[in-house]
């Protein structure tokens, strides 16, 4: 079986060249073609000898994604891509324009096994992990198609990034490497439902990225009801891992809280959140829950604003997330669901 050449970091690619009986530095040249010039065919690598190009073609493939649907918001220039992977599976990315630049939300798995009740990505279950190349190509394809420069990346699309830990770490390495996209990890956010052991592991890498924790409830009873992962790693264990992460990396954590009317938006919930996060260097993002057709969760404007006001009075740093792409169902997992059903 041919090997996925876009998933190697530079060091690995240089080692591969040695295995092919080539000089190591060829790895650098090939890497530039793949990640800077982003060619789709070995035959385009014009400073590589034709014998090496043939060898590369025999042993490796250059992965690709096909844009099968593209939805453009008429409200705010948000673009949602539905990509087809080479095995026929589908994933989504969303390109958003902010004042500070363009941000791309990417998927890390095909489907998800985490089972969060309000999330469309998990309803049909988990199919497989994405490879590093499939994560990178979401960025490369969005840039190629839109002609825009992606300034920041959020790992908040379909899937649980920390459940695909090794591939995500490799992706981050390639993404931030000076040859290629060269994106500082300060411009990357990684969102997790709370895989505690992996949060400890991630802290050891001391990446500059922003860790986002999907909290969504302030009692174990409520959180376990809407997020099954809480039965394995409860709130206390999760917050302990967060404190450790902040200590080790010096980075502030962002807590995501999808505000769902009648589920987690009472004054008692807001007070609970203040109590839980007291003393933790963090920011809270309140997200009016996106309605998905499989569930009847919705948000209530008044309750949401009262919730935000209580947090502010309590000294928590909180903002209500602006909704982008409201007319194109930009919430994660929704387009893939429509397409696959
Ligand atoms: N698995 C990761 C990342 C993907 S989900 C995680 O759980 O964090 C990205 C974010 O969108 C998470 O905060 C998730 O809880 C949130 N989310 C999922 N469905 C949502 C919905 N219907 N409305 C609002 N936020 C939602």
mmCIF file of C-alpha atoms and ligand atoms in Angstrom:
data_model
loop_
_atom_site.group_PDB
_atom_site.id
_atom_site.type_symbol
_atom_site.label_atom_id
_atom_site.label_comp_id
_atom_site.label_asym_id
_atom_site.label_seq_id
_atom_site.Cartn_x
_atom_site.Cartn_y
_atom_site.Cartn_z
ATOM 1 C CA UNK A 1 0.000 0.000 0.000
ATOM 2 C CA UNK A 2 1.265 3.459 -0.838
ATOM 3 C CA UNK A 3 2.165 5.747 2.061
ATOM 4 C CA UNK A 4 0.576 9.120 2.864
ATOM 5 C CA UNK A 5 3.468 11.502 2.183
ATOM 6 C CA UNK A 6 1.674 14.651 3.394
ATOM 7 C CA UNK A 7 1.424 13.219 6.899
ATOM 8 C CA UNK A 8 5.202 13.175 7.513
ATOM 9 C CA UNK A 9 6.962 15.985 9.309
ATOM 10 C CA UNK A 10 10.274 17.141 7.822
ATOM 11 C CA UNK A 11 12.461 14.881 9.921
ATOM 12 C CA UNK A 12 10.415 11.816 9.038
ATOM 13 C CA UNK A 13 10.416 12.723 5.361
ATOM 14 C CA UNK A 14 14.213 13.069 5.370
ATOM 15 C CA UNK A 15 14.418 9.607 6.935
ATOM 16 C CA UNK A 16 12.118 8.250 4.247
ATOM 17 C CA UNK A 17 14.477 9.656 1.602
ATOM 18 C CA UNK A 18 17.356 7.766 3.179
ATOM 19 C CA UNK A 19 15.299 4.577 3.022
ATOM 20 C CA UNK A 20 14.861 5.230 -0.691
ATOM 21 C CA UNK A 21 18.633 5.486 -1.036
ATOM 22 C CA UNK A 22 18.560 9.253 -1.517
ATOM 23 C CA UNK A 23 20.406 12.091 0.206
ATOM 24 C CA UNK A 24 18.560 13.407 3.269
ATOM 25 C CA UNK A 25 18.306 16.967 1.929
ATOM 26 C CA UNK A 26 15.983 15.761 -0.812
ATOM 27 C CA UNK A 27 13.437 15.498 1.991
ATOM 28 C CA UNK A 28 13.550 19.267 2.425
ATOM 29 C CA UNK A 29 12.937 19.846 -1.287
ATOM 30 C CA UNK A 30 10.044 17.423 -1.436
ATOM 31 C CA UNK A 31 8.612 18.897 1.774
ATOM 32 C CA UNK A 32 8.659 22.387 0.227
ATOM 33 C CA UNK A 33 6.795 21.157 -2.828
ATOM 34 C CA UNK A 34 4.176 19.578 -0.611
ATOM 35 C CA UNK A 35 3.661 22.204 2.063
ATOM 36 C CA UNK A 36 4.762 25.531 0.560
ATOM 37 C CA UNK A 37 3.985 25.130 -3.115
ATOM 38 C CA UNK A 38 1.304 22.557 -2.341
ATOM 39 C CA UNK A 39 1.510 20.597 -5.584
ATOM 40 C CA UNK A 40 -0.916 17.770 -6.226
ATOM 41 C CA UNK A 41 1.377 15.572 -8.338
ATOM 42 C CA UNK A 42 4.953 14.355 -8.019
ATOM 43 C CA UNK A 43 5.405 15.236 -11.685
ATOM 44 C CA UNK A 44 5.135 18.931 -10.723
ATOM 45 C CA UNK A 45 8.280 18.721 -8.561
ATOM 46 C CA UNK A 46 10.544 20.207 -11.188
ATOM 47 C CA UNK A 47 13.835 20.309 -9.259
ATOM 48 C CA UNK A 48 13.589 16.615 -8.373
ATOM 49 C CA UNK A 49 15.132 14.070 -10.717
ATOM 50 C CA UNK A 50 12.721 12.030 -12.755
ATOM 51 C CA UNK A 51 14.065 8.815 -11.236
ATOM 52 C CA UNK A 52 13.231 10.041 -7.724
ATOM 53 C CA UNK A 53 9.843 11.287 -8.882
ATOM 54 C CA UNK A 54 9.123 7.804 -10.188
ATOM 55 C CA UNK A 55 10.241 6.246 -6.912
ATOM 56 C CA UNK A 56 8.035 8.667 -4.977
ATOM 57 C CA UNK A 57 5.100 7.829 -7.192
ATOM 58 C CA UNK A 58 5.623 4.109 -6.616
ATOM 59 C CA UNK A 59 5.849 4.357 -2.825
ATOM 60 C CA UNK A 60 3.668 7.297 -1.815
ATOM 61 C CA UNK A 61 0.494 9.178 -2.660
ATOM 62 C CA UNK A 62 -0.294 12.869 -2.243
ATOM 63 C CA UNK A 63 -3.559 12.932 -0.355
ATOM 64 C CA UNK A 64 -6.361 15.221 -1.523
ATOM 65 C CA UNK A 65 -9.811 16.439 -0.540
ATOM 66 C CA UNK A 66 -12.632 17.188 -2.903
ATOM 67 C CA UNK A 67 -15.003 20.051 -2.219
ATOM 68 C CA UNK A 68 -18.419 18.480 -2.783
ATOM 69 C CA UNK A 69 -20.496 21.352 -1.454
ATOM 70 C CA UNK A 70 -19.770 24.916 -0.555
ATOM 71 C CA UNK A 71 -22.269 27.120 1.248
ATOM 72 C CA UNK A 72 -21.665 30.843 1.382
ATOM 73 C CA UNK A 73 -23.446 33.012 3.906
ATOM 74 C CA UNK A 74 -25.046 36.114 2.516
ATOM 75 C CA UNK A 75 -24.967 37.655 5.992
ATOM 76 C CA UNK A 76 -21.278 37.644 6.891
ATOM 77 C CA UNK A 77 -19.074 35.927 4.242
ATOM 78 C CA UNK A 78 -18.830 32.725 6.248
ATOM 79 C CA UNK A 79 -18.103 29.788 3.938
ATOM 80 C CA UNK A 80 -18.805 26.209 4.832
ATOM 81 C CA UNK A 81 -17.029 23.445 2.947
ATOM 82 C CA UNK A 82 -18.183 19.864 2.734
ATOM 83 C CA UNK A 83 -15.145 17.816 1.770
ATOM 84 C CA UNK A 84 -15.029 14.272 0.471
ATOM 85 C CA UNK A 85 -12.063 12.201 1.624
ATOM 86 C CA UNK A 86 -10.431 9.674 -0.680
ATOM 87 C CA UNK A 87 -12.326 6.806 0.968
ATOM 88 C CA UNK A 88 -15.653 8.547 0.291
ATOM 89 C CA UNK A 89 -16.244 9.808 3.850
ATOM 90 C CA UNK A 90 -17.274 13.417 4.429
ATOM 91 C CA UNK A 91 -16.078 16.140 6.791
ATOM 92 C CA UNK A 92 -16.693 19.874 7.191
ATOM 93 C CA UNK A 93 -14.697 23.053 7.654
ATOM 94 C CA UNK A 94 -15.986 26.571 8.197
ATOM 95 C CA UNK A 95 -14.101 29.696 7.108
ATOM 96 C CA UNK A 96 -15.048 32.826 9.061
ATOM 97 C CA UNK A 97 -14.042 36.459 8.704
ATOM 98 C CA UNK A 98 -13.252 38.420 11.829
ATOM 99 C CA UNK A 99 -11.793 41.884 12.263
ATOM 100 C CA UNK A 100 -8.478 40.329 13.274
ATOM 101 C CA UNK A 101 -8.367 37.984 10.260
ATOM 102 C CA UNK A 102 -9.730 34.781 8.779
ATOM 103 C CA UNK A 103 -10.352 31.831 11.009
ATOM 104 C CA UNK A 104 -10.887 28.244 9.894
ATOM 105 C CA UNK A 105 -12.755 25.699 11.971
ATOM 106 C CA UNK A 106 -11.600 22.184 11.060
ATOM 107 C CA UNK A 107 -12.696 18.608 11.760
ATOM 108 C CA UNK A 108 -10.438 16.059 13.443
ATOM 109 C CA UNK A 109 -12.455 12.850 13.038
ATOM 110 C CA UNK A 110 -15.145 11.399 10.788
ATOM 111 C CA UNK A 111 -18.062 11.430 13.220
ATOM 112 C CA UNK A 112 -17.530 11.365 16.982
ATOM 113 C CA UNK A 113 -17.949 8.834 19.788
ATOM 114 C CA UNK A 114 -18.402 11.303 22.645
ATOM 115 C CA UNK A 115 -22.209 11.368 22.547
ATOM 116 C CA UNK A 116 -22.862 14.984 23.644
ATOM 117 C CA UNK A 117 -26.635 15.342 23.505
ATOM 118 C CA UNK A 118 -26.778 18.733 21.778
ATOM 119 C CA UNK A 119 -24.191 17.990 19.077
ATOM 120 C CA UNK A 120 -24.997 16.942 15.510
ATOM 121 C CA UNK A 121 -21.529 15.481 14.896
ATOM 122 C CA UNK A 122 -22.015 12.530 17.193
ATOM 123 C CA UNK A 123 -25.508 11.376 16.284
ATOM 124 C CA UNK A 124 -24.460 8.853 13.628
ATOM 125 C CA UNK A 125 -21.498 7.750 15.750
ATOM 126 C CA UNK A 126 -17.803 7.469 14.991
ATOM 127 C CA UNK A 127 -16.254 6.255 11.736
ATOM 128 C CA UNK A 128 -12.525 6.939 11.928
ATOM 129 C CA UNK A 129 -9.740 9.320 12.884
ATOM 130 C CA UNK A 130 -8.467 11.881 10.391
ATOM 131 C CA UNK A 131 -4.826 11.645 9.386
ATOM 132 C CA UNK A 132 -2.514 14.661 9.743
ATOM 133 C CA UNK A 133 -2.745 15.180 5.967
ATOM 134 C CA UNK A 134 -6.543 15.297 6.086
ATOM 135 C CA UNK A 135 -6.397 18.020 8.727
ATOM 136 C CA UNK A 136 -3.751 19.997 6.816
ATOM 137 C CA UNK A 137 -5.637 19.699 3.542
ATOM 138 C CA UNK A 138 -8.702 21.331 5.074
ATOM 139 C CA UNK A 139 -6.491 24.385 5.553
ATOM 140 C CA UNK A 140 -4.721 24.176 2.191
ATOM 141 C CA UNK A 141 -7.949 23.638 0.245
ATOM 142 C CA UNK A 142 -9.805 26.466 2.010
ATOM 143 C CA UNK A 143 -6.919 28.818 1.214
ATOM 144 C CA UNK A 144 -6.712 27.670 -2.393
ATOM 145 C CA UNK A 145 -10.435 27.863 -3.020
ATOM 146 C CA UNK A 146 -11.089 31.172 -1.246
ATOM 147 C CA UNK A 147 -7.850 32.918 -2.164
ATOM 148 C CA UNK A 148 -7.757 34.040 1.486
ATOM 149 C CA UNK A 149 -5.010 33.594 4.026
ATOM 150 C CA UNK A 150 -6.071 31.559 7.064
ATOM 151 C CA UNK A 151 -4.801 33.484 10.085
ATOM 152 C CA UNK A 152 -6.108 31.270 12.839
ATOM 153 C CA UNK A 153 -7.403 27.745 13.211
ATOM 154 C CA UNK A 154 -9.850 26.266 15.659
ATOM 155 C CA UNK A 155 -10.138 22.526 16.203
ATOM 156 C CA UNK A 156 -13.847 22.712 16.852
ATOM 157 C CA UNK A 157 -15.364 20.957 13.856
ATOM 158 C CA UNK A 158 -16.480 17.330 13.749
ATOM 159 C CA UNK A 159 -14.707 15.048 16.210
ATOM 160 C CA UNK A 160 -12.864 15.093 19.517
ATOM 161 C CA UNK A 161 -9.270 16.223 18.873
ATOM 162 C CA UNK A 162 -7.826 14.675 22.031
ATOM 163 C CA UNK A 163 -9.326 11.306 21.057
ATOM 164 C CA UNK A 164 -7.080 11.500 17.961
ATOM 165 C CA UNK A 165 -4.118 12.720 19.970
ATOM 166 C CA UNK A 166 -1.068 11.556 18.001
ATOM 167 C CA UNK A 167 -2.395 12.669 14.627
ATOM 168 C CA UNK A 168 -3.451 16.041 16.025
ATOM 169 C CA UNK A 169 0.001 16.605 17.567
ATOM 170 C CA UNK A 170 1.635 15.708 14.251
ATOM 171 C CA UNK A 171 -0.747 18.047 12.432
ATOM 172 C CA UNK A 172 0.131 20.895 14.818
ATOM 173 C CA UNK A 173 3.837 20.274 14.279
ATOM 174 C CA UNK A 174 3.541 20.396 10.492
ATOM 175 C CA UNK A 175 1.180 23.376 10.620
ATOM 176 C CA UNK A 176 3.565 25.447 12.714
ATOM 177 C CA UNK A 177 6.793 24.405 10.992
ATOM 178 C CA UNK A 178 8.649 27.290 9.331
ATOM 179 C CA UNK A 179 8.571 25.581 5.937
ATOM 180 C CA UNK A 180 4.915 25.336 5.036
ATOM 181 C CA UNK A 181 1.955 27.066 6.649
ATOM 182 C CA UNK A 182 4.229 28.419 9.387
ATOM 183 C CA UNK A 183 1.330 29.278 11.673
ATOM 184 C CA UNK A 184 2.200 30.136 15.246
ATOM 185 C CA UNK A 185 0.290 27.852 17.603
ATOM 186 C CA UNK A 186 -0.721 31.023 19.451
ATOM 187 C CA UNK A 187 -3.250 31.298 16.649
ATOM 188 C CA UNK A 188 -4.681 27.843 17.236
ATOM 189 C CA UNK A 189 -7.464 26.825 19.621
ATOM 190 C CA UNK A 190 -8.102 23.209 20.492
ATOM 191 C CA UNK A 191 -11.485 22.347 21.954
ATOM 192 C CA UNK A 192 -12.120 19.252 24.040
ATOM 193 C CA UNK A 193 -15.111 17.771 25.818
ATOM 194 C CA UNK A 194 -12.698 16.945 28.647
ATOM 195 C CA UNK A 195 -10.483 13.883 28.148
ATOM 196 C CA UNK A 196 -8.570 14.489 31.352
ATOM 197 C CA UNK A 197 -5.626 12.130 30.837
ATOM 198 C CA UNK A 198 -4.991 13.692 27.426
ATOM 199 C CA UNK A 199 -5.132 17.238 28.843
ATOM 200 C CA UNK A 200 -2.264 16.271 31.179
ATOM 201 C CA UNK A 201 -0.400 14.797 28.209
ATOM 202 C CA UNK A 202 -0.977 17.880 26.053
ATOM 203 C CA UNK A 203 0.350 20.164 28.810
ATOM 204 C CA UNK A 204 3.706 18.372 28.559
ATOM 205 C CA UNK A 205 4.150 19.624 24.992
ATOM 206 C CA UNK A 206 3.885 23.239 26.187
ATOM 207 C CA UNK A 207 2.362 24.359 22.911
ATOM 208 C CA UNK A 208 1.298 28.001 22.825
ATOM 209 C CA UNK A 209 -2.224 27.089 21.718
ATOM 210 C CA UNK A 210 -5.408 28.036 23.526
ATOM 211 C CA UNK A 211 -7.134 25.111 25.169
ATOM 212 C CA UNK A 212 -10.920 25.350 25.109
ATOM 213 C CA UNK A 213 -12.920 23.203 27.469
ATOM 214 C CA UNK A 214 -16.518 22.370 26.596
ATOM 215 C CA UNK A 215 -18.025 22.632 30.061
ATOM 216 C CA UNK A 216 -21.745 23.256 29.425
ATOM 217 C CA UNK A 217 -22.950 22.368 32.931
ATOM 218 C CA UNK A 218 -21.919 23.061 36.516
ATOM 219 C CA UNK A 219 -23.054 19.928 38.355
ATOM 220 C CA UNK A 220 -21.914 16.378 37.653
ATOM 221 C CA UNK A 221 -25.519 15.253 37.505
ATOM 222 C CA UNK A 222 -26.420 17.704 34.734
ATOM 223 C CA UNK A 223 -23.136 17.386 32.879
ATOM 224 C CA UNK A 224 -23.305 13.587 32.827
ATOM 225 C CA UNK A 225 -26.819 13.855 31.435
ATOM 226 C CA UNK A 226 -25.807 15.992 28.455
ATOM 227 C CA UNK A 227 -22.149 14.934 28.133
ATOM 228 C CA UNK A 228 -21.539 11.207 28.776
ATOM 229 C CA UNK A 229 -17.773 11.816 29.009
ATOM 230 C CA UNK A 230 -18.451 13.331 32.443
ATOM 231 C CA UNK A 231 -19.217 9.844 33.796
ATOM 232 C CA UNK A 232 -15.592 8.961 33.187
ATOM 233 C CA UNK A 233 -13.974 12.300 34.051
ATOM 234 C CA UNK A 234 -16.044 14.415 36.416
ATOM 235 C CA UNK A 235 -15.971 18.189 36.793
ATOM 236 C CA UNK A 236 -13.532 18.201 39.727
ATOM 237 C CA UNK A 237 -11.042 16.017 37.833
ATOM 238 C CA UNK A 238 -11.453 18.153 34.725
ATOM 239 C CA UNK A 239 -10.813 21.423 36.555
ATOM 240 C CA UNK A 240 -7.779 19.932 38.291
ATOM 241 C CA UNK A 241 -6.348 19.050 34.865
ATOM 242 C CA UNK A 242 -7.085 22.610 33.727
ATOM 243 C CA UNK A 243 -5.202 24.086 36.687
ATOM 244 C CA UNK A 244 -2.263 21.851 35.862
ATOM 245 C CA UNK A 245 -2.433 22.922 32.203
ATOM 246 C CA UNK A 246 -2.364 26.615 33.148
ATOM 247 C CA UNK A 247 0.540 26.075 35.553
ATOM 248 C CA UNK A 248 2.597 24.208 32.984
ATOM 249 C CA UNK A 249 1.888 26.319 29.902
ATOM 250 C CA UNK A 250 1.198 29.755 31.378
ATOM 251 C CA UNK A 251 -1.794 29.946 29.027
ATOM 252 C CA UNK A 252 -5.263 31.049 30.004
ATOM 253 C CA UNK A 253 -8.019 28.502 29.363
ATOM 254 C CA UNK A 254 -11.225 29.196 27.526
ATOM 255 C CA UNK A 255 -14.415 27.534 28.799
ATOM 256 C CA UNK A 256 -17.227 26.965 26.333
ATOM 257 C CA UNK A 257 -20.749 27.032 27.695
ATOM 258 C CA UNK A 258 -23.615 26.343 25.258
ATOM 259 C CA UNK A 259 -26.575 28.026 26.876
ATOM 260 C CA UNK A 260 -29.655 25.797 26.596
ATOM 261 C CA UNK A 261 -32.956 27.114 27.833
ATOM 262 C CA UNK A 262 -34.449 25.079 30.650
ATOM 263 C CA UNK A 263 -31.347 22.905 30.852
ATOM 264 C CA UNK A 264 -28.408 25.008 32.075
ATOM 265 C CA UNK A 265 -29.374 28.690 31.970
ATOM 266 C CA UNK A 266 -30.764 29.478 35.436
ATOM 267 C CA UNK A 267 -29.323 31.954 37.933
ATOM 268 C CA UNK A 268 -28.260 28.978 40.039
ATOM 269 C CA UNK A 269 -26.274 27.675 37.053
ATOM 270 C CA UNK A 270 -24.587 31.063 36.617
ATOM 271 C CA UNK A 271 -23.750 31.202 40.328
ATOM 272 C CA UNK A 272 -22.417 27.661 40.120
ATOM 273 C CA UNK A 273 -20.181 28.609 37.226
ATOM 274 C CA UNK A 274 -18.743 31.550 39.156
ATOM 275 C CA UNK A 275 -17.999 29.261 42.104
ATOM 276 C CA UNK A 276 -16.402 26.575 39.953
ATOM 277 C CA UNK A 277 -14.124 28.852 37.971
ATOM 278 C CA UNK A 278 -13.104 31.159 40.802
ATOM 279 C CA UNK A 279 -9.335 31.558 40.867
ATOM 280 C CA UNK A 280 -8.790 29.883 37.489
ATOM 281 C CA UNK A 281 -7.134 32.075 34.848
ATOM 282 C CA UNK A 282 -9.820 31.758 32.192
ATOM 283 C CA UNK A 283 -12.303 33.224 29.800
ATOM 284 C CA UNK A 284 -15.886 32.014 29.371
ATOM 285 C CA UNK A 285 -17.508 31.841 25.948
ATOM 286 C CA UNK A 286 -21.267 31.695 26.093
ATOM 287 C CA UNK A 287 -22.715 30.115 22.954
ATOM 288 C CA UNK A 288 -26.444 30.334 22.309
ATOM 289 C CA UNK A 289 -27.113 26.650 21.564
ATOM 290 C CA UNK A 290 -27.437 25.939 17.846
ATOM 291 C CA UNK A 291 -30.690 24.231 17.150
ATOM 292 C CA UNK A 292 -30.314 20.860 15.468
ATOM 293 C CA UNK A 293 -33.248 19.006 14.071
ATOM 294 C CA UNK A 294 -32.693 15.818 16.060
ATOM 295 C CA UNK A 295 -33.191 17.596 19.420
ATOM 296 C CA UNK A 296 -35.440 20.342 20.719
ATOM 297 C CA UNK A 297 -32.780 22.353 22.528
ATOM 298 C CA UNK A 298 -32.995 26.105 22.051
ATOM 299 C CA UNK A 299 -31.620 29.249 23.599
ATOM 300 C CA UNK A 300 -33.563 32.087 25.184
ATOM 301 C CA UNK A 301 -32.263 35.607 24.661
ATOM 302 C CA UNK A 302 -33.391 37.006 27.997
ATOM 303 C CA UNK A 303 -32.077 34.090 30.004
ATOM 304 C CA UNK A 304 -28.790 34.250 28.073
ATOM 305 C CA UNK A 305 -28.284 37.952 28.789
ATOM 306 C CA UNK A 306 -29.248 37.547 32.452
ATOM 307 C CA UNK A 307 -26.760 34.660 32.655
ATOM 308 C CA UNK A 308 -23.991 36.783 31.133
ATOM 309 C CA UNK A 309 -24.790 39.691 33.468
ATOM 310 C CA UNK A 310 -24.557 37.440 36.523
ATOM 311 C CA UNK A 311 -21.157 36.152 35.415
ATOM 312 C CA UNK A 312 -19.915 39.661 34.887
ATOM 313 C CA UNK A 313 -21.128 40.775 38.312
ATOM 314 C CA UNK A 314 -19.408 37.734 39.769
ATOM 315 C CA UNK A 315 -16.105 38.841 38.239
ATOM 316 C CA UNK A 316 -15.893 36.209 35.495
ATOM 317 C CA UNK A 317 -14.473 37.198 32.184
ATOM 318 C CA UNK A 318 -17.307 36.202 29.814
ATOM 319 C CA UNK A 319 -18.498 37.011 26.304
ATOM 320 C CA UNK A 320 -21.454 35.894 24.244
ATOM 321 C CA UNK A 321 -20.175 34.327 21.055
ATOM 322 C CA UNK A 322 -21.362 36.053 17.912
ATOM 323 C CA UNK A 323 -23.263 33.723 15.615
ATOM 324 C CA UNK A 324 -21.708 33.527 12.155
ATOM 325 C CA UNK A 325 -23.136 31.777 9.126
ATOM 326 C CA UNK A 326 -26.587 31.499 10.686
ATOM 327 C CA UNK A 327 -28.182 31.094 7.253
ATOM 328 C CA UNK A 328 -25.951 28.182 6.222
ATOM 329 C CA UNK A 329 -26.219 25.954 9.299
ATOM 330 C CA UNK A 330 -22.599 26.616 10.148
ATOM 331 C CA UNK A 331 -22.777 24.628 13.386
ATOM 332 C CA UNK A 332 -20.566 21.579 13.338
ATOM 333 C CA UNK A 333 -21.798 18.332 11.890
ATOM 334 C CA UNK A 334 -25.033 19.626 10.440
ATOM 335 C CA UNK A 335 -24.069 19.678 6.777
ATOM 336 C CA UNK A 336 -22.477 16.233 6.843
ATOM 337 C CA UNK A 337 -25.637 14.845 8.461
ATOM 338 C CA UNK A 338 -27.814 16.246 5.728
ATOM 339 C CA UNK A 339 -25.507 14.892 3.092
ATOM 340 C CA UNK A 340 -25.159 11.375 4.419
ATOM 341 C CA UNK A 341 -28.794 10.714 5.339
HETATM 342 N N1 LIG B 1 -15.132 17.562 20.578
HETATM 343 C C1 LIG B 1 -14.637 18.875 20.859
HETATM 344 C C2 LIG B 1 -14.639 19.801 19.665
HETATM 345 C C3 LIG B 1 -15.791 19.775 18.719
HETATM 346 S S1 LIG B 1 -17.287 20.539 19.212
HETATM 347 C C4 LIG B 1 -15.387 19.471 22.020
HETATM 348 O O1 LIG B 1 -16.315 18.842 22.523
HETATM 349 O O2 LIG B 1 -15.033 20.542 22.471
HETATM 350 C C5 LIG B 1 -16.936 22.268 19.241
HETATM 351 C C6 LIG B 1 -17.775 23.032 20.233
HETATM 352 O O3 LIG B 1 -19.142 23.163 19.774
HETATM 353 C C7 LIG B 1 -17.860 22.362 21.606
HETATM 354 O O4 LIG B 1 -17.767 23.336 22.599
HETATM 355 C C8 LIG B 1 -19.235 21.751 21.553
HETATM 356 O O5 LIG B 1 -19.693 21.448 22.826
HETATM 357 C C9 LIG B 1 -20.004 22.820 20.828
HETATM 358 N N2 LIG B 1 -21.298 22.403 20.272
HETATM 359 C C10 LIG B 1 -21.633 21.250 19.701
HETATM 360 N N3 LIG B 1 -22.925 21.258 19.304
HETATM 361 C C11 LIG B 1 -23.403 22.462 19.633
HETATM 362 C C12 LIG B 1 -24.669 23.088 19.491
HETATM 363 N N4 LIG B 1 -25.713 22.459 18.949
HETATM 364 N N5 LIG B 1 -24.799 24.359 19.934
HETATM 365 C C13 LIG B 1 -23.747 25.001 20.503
HETATM 366 N N6 LIG B 1 -22.545 24.475 20.657
HETATM 367 C C14 LIG B 1 -22.364 23.219 20.243
#
